[in-house]
Tab-separated table of C-alpha atoms in Angstrom:
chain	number	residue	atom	x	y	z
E	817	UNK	CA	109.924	36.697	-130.282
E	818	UNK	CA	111.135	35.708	-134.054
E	819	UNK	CA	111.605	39.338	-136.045
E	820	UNK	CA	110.271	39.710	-139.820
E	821	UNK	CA	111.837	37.328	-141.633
E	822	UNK	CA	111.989	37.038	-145.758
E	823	UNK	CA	112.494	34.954	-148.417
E	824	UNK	CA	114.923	34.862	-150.403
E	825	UNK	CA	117.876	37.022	-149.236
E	826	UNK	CA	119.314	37.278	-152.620
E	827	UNK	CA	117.631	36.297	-156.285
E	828	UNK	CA	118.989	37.012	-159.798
E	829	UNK	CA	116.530	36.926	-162.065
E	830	UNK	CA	116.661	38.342	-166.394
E	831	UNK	CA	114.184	40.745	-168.150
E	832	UNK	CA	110.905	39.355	-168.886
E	833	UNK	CA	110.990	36.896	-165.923
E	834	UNK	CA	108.336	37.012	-162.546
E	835	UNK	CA	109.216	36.862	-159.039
E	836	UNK	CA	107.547	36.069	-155.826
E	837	UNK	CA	109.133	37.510	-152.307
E	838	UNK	CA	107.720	35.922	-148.805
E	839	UNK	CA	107.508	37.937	-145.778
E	840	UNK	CA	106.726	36.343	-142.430
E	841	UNK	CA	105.320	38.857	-140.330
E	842	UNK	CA	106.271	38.805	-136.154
E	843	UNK	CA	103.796	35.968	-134.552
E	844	UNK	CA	100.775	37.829	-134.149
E	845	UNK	CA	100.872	41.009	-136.365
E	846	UNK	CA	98.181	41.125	-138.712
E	847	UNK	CA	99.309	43.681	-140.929
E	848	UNK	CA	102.031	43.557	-143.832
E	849	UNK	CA	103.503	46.253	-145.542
E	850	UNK	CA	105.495	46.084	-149.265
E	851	UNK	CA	108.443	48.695	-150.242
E	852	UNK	CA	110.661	48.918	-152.672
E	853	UNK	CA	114.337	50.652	-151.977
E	854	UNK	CA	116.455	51.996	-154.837
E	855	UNK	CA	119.354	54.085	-154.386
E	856	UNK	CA	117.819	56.844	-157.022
E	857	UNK	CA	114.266	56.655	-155.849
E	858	UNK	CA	114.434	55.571	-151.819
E	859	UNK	CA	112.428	53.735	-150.063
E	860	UNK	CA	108.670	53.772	-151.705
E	861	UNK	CA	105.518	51.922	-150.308
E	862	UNK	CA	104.242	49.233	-152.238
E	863	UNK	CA	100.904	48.050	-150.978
E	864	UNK	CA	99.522	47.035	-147.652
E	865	UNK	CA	97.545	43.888	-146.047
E	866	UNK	CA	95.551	43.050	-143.650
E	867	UNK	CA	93.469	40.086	-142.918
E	868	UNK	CA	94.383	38.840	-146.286
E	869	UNK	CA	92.549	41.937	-147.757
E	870	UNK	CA	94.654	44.934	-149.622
E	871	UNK	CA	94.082	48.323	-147.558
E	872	UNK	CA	96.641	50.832	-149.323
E	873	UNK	CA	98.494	50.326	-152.696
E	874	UNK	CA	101.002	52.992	-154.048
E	875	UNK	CA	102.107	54.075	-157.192
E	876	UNK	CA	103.352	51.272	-158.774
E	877	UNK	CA	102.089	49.347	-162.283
E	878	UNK	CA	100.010	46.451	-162.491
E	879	UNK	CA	102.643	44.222	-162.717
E	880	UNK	CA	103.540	44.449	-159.095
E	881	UNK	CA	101.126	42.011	-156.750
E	882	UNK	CA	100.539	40.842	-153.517
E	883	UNK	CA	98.392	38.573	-151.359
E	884	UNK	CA	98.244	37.794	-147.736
E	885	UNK	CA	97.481	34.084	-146.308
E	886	UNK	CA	95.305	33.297	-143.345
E	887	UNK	CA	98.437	32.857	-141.253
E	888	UNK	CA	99.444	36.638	-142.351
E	889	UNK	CA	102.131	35.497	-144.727
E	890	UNK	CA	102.492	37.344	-147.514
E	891	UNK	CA	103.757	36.795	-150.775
E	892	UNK	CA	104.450	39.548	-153.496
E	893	UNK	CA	104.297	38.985	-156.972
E	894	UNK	CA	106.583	40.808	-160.198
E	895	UNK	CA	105.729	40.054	-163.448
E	896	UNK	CA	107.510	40.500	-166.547
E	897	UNK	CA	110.440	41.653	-164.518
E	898	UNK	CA	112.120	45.151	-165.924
E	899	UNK	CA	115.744	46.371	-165.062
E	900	UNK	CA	114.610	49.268	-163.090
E	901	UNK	CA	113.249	46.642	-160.776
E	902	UNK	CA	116.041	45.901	-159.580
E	903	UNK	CA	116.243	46.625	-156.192
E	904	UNK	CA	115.551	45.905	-152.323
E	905	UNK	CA	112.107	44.842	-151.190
E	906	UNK	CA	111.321	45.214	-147.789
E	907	UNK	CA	107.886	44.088	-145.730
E	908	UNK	CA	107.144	45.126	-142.872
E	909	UNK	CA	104.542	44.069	-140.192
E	910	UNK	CA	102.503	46.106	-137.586
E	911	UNK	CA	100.239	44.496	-134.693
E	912	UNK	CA	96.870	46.144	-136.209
E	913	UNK	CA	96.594	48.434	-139.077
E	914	UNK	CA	95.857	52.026	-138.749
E	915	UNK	CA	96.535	52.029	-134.923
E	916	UNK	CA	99.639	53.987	-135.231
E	917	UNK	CA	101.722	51.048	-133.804
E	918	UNK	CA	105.585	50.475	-135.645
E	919	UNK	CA	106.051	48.935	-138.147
E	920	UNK	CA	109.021	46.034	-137.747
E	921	UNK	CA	111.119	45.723	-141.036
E	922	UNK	CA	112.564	42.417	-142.229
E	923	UNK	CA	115.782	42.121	-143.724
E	924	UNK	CA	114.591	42.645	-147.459
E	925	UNK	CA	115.222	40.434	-150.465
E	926	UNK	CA	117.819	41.892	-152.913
E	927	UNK	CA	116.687	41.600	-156.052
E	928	UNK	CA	118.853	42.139	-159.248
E	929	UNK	CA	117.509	42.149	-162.813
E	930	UNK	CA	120.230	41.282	-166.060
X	1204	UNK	CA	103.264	68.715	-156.029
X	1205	UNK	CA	104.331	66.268	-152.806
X	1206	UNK	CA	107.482	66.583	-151.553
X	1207	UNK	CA	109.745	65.470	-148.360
X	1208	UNK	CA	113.015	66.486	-148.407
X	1209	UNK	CA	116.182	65.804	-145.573
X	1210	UNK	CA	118.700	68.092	-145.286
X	1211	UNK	CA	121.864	67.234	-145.850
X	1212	UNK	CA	122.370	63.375	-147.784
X	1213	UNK	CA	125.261	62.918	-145.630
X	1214	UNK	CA	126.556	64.860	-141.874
X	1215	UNK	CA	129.450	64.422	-140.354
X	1216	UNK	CA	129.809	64.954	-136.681
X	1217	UNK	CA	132.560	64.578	-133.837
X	1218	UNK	CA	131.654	62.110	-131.151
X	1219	UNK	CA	130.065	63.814	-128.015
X	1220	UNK	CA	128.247	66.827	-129.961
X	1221	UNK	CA	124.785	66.965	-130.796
X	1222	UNK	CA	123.436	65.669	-134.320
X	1223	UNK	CA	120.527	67.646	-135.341
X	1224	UNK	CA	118.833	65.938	-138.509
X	1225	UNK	CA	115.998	68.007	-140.467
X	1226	UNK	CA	112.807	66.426	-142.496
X	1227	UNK	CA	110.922	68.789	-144.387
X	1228	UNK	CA	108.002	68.505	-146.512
X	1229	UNK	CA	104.938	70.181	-148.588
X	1230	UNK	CA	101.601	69.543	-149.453
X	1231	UNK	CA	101.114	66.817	-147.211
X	1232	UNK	CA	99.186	66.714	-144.118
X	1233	UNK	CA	100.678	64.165	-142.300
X	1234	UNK	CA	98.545	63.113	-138.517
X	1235	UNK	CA	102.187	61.637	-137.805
X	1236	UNK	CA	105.240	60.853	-138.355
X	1237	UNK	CA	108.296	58.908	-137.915
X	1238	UNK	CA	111.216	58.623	-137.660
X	1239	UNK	CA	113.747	55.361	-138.734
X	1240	UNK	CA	117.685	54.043	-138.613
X	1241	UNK	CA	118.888	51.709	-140.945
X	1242	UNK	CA	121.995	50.432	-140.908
X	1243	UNK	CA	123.406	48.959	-144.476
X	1244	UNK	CA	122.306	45.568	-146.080
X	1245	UNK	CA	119.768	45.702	-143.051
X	1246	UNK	CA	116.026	46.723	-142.778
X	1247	UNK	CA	115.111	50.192	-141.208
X	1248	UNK	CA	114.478	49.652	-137.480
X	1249	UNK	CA	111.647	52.087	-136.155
X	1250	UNK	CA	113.209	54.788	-133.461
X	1251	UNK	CA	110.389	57.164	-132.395
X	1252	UNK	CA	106.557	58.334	-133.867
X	1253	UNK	CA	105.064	62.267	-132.798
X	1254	UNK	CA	101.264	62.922	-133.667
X	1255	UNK	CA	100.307	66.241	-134.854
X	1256	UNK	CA	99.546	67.866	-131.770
X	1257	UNK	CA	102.714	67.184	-129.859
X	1258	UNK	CA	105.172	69.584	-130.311
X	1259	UNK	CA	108.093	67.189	-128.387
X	1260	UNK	CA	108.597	63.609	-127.814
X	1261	UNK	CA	111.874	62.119	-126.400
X	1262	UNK	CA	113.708	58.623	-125.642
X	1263	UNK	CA	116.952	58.518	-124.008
X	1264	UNK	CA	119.336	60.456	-125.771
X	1265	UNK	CA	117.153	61.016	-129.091
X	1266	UNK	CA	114.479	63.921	-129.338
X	1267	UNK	CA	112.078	64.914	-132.044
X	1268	UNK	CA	110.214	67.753	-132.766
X	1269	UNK	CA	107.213	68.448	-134.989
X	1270	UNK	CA	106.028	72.029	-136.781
X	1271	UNK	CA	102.782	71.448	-138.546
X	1272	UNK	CA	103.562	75.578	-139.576
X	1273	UNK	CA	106.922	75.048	-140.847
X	1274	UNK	CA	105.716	71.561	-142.309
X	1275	UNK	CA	109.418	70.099	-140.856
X	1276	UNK	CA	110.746	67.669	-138.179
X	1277	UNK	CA	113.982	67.452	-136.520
X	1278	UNK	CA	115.752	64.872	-134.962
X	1279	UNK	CA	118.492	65.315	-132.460
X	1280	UNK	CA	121.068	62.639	-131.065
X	1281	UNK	CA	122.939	63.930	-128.099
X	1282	UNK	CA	126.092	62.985	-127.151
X	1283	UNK	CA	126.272	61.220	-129.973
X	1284	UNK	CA	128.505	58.019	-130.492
X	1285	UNK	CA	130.371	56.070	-133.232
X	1286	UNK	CA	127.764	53.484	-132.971
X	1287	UNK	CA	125.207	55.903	-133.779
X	1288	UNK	CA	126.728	56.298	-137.707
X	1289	UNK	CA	123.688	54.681	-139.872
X	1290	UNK	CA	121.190	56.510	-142.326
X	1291	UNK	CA	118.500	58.205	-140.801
X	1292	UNK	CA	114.732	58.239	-142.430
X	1293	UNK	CA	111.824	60.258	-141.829
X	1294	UNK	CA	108.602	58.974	-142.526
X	1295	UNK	CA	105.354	60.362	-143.145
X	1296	UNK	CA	101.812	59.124	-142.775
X	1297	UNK	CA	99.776	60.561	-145.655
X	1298	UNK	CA	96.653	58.471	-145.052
X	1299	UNK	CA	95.069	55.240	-143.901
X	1300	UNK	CA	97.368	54.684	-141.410
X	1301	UNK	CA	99.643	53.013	-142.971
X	1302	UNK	CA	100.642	54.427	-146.229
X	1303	UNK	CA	104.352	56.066	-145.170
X	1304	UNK	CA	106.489	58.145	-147.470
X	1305	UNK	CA	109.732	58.100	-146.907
X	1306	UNK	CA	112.310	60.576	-146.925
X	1307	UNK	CA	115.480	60.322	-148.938
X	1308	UNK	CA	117.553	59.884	-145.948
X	1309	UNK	CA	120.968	61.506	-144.107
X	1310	UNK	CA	123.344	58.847	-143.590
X	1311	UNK	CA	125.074	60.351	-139.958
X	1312	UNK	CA	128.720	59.461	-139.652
X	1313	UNK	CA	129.830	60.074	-135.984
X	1314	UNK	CA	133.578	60.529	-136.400
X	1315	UNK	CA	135.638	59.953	-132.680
């Protein structure tokens, strides 16, 4: 079975720019999870989907979106694009949500801001 | 206010001896939690989960432990091997399911 997979691996992007990640999810998992990794500030949550419907978001501002496709892709979404977002997004997908089960990580997509 | 906490960023440990990691937190009530390994440039890969009312859980040569009274976790690695040098996460569930916080992380070098 095909893990988590994410697109791109790598993307430089400059200040005032947007972004959209992808995130696969394993064939069959219905729920996505967002985070964000920084060296200062570790690995936070994001936001969560499932059946294309947001279920948990975390403390992050406005400019940080996501969506979730029938086929439980997901796409996430950073607008006017800061330095301090610079950083490693990781999804992750889980069979149901809420059920306990682990949560599979993808790779991540480094992101740097200049 | 909310905090989890790991003990040490970084432990160093001889090969064969026991690693014992510690997670710590306040003002959370977490039903579970979990813990992670992540290896650099790579995605945390999910090791073991203990619910609130079990005290133990094992799987092969890793065991956890959870005290809802001393709001901590720990994580041991017997016999530990080289291979078993990554950064270790904790992870709590603070609601929902599946809204985690994550720990800072120990990164576990396991020196032969």
């Amino acid at each position: 079975k095909a893990g988590v997979t994410q697109t791109p691996r790598y993307l430089i992007k400059t200040r005032g720019q947007q972004v959209t990640l992808s995130c696969s999810p394993i064939s069959g998992h219905r729920s996505v999870s967002w985070y964000q990794q920084t060296p200062g500030q570790g690995l936070q949550f994001l936001f969560e989907y499932f059946s294309e419907t947001q279920r948990n978001k975390g403390n992050f501002p406005g400019r940080f979106s996501g969506r979730q496709f029938s086929n439980s892709r997901s796409e996430m979404n950073v607008s006017t694009l800061e330095l301090g977002d610079s950083a490693l997004y990781l999804c992750a997908s889980s069979l149901v949500a809420g059920d306990l089960s682990e949560q599979f990580f993808g790779p991540g997509t480094r992101l740097t801001v200049l | 206010s909310q905090k989890i906490e790991q003990n040490s960023e970084a432990l160093n440990i001889q090969e064969g001896k026991t690693a014992t990691l510690t997670c710590n937190y306040t003002n959370y009530s977490p039903a579970y939690l979990q813990w992670y390994r992540q290896d650099p440039g790579r995605g945390p890969v999910f090791l073991l989960l203990i619910r609130e009312n079990e005290k133990e859980k094992r799987k092969e040569r890793l065991k956890v432990t959870f005290d809802t009274t001393l709001k901590q976790s720990l994580f041991h690695i017997t016999a530990s091997q080289p291979a078993d040098s990554a950064t270790y996460l904790c992870a709590l569930d603070v609601g929902n399911g599946q809204n985690f916080v994550f720990g800072p992380g120990t990164r576990l070098s396991v020196l032969p």
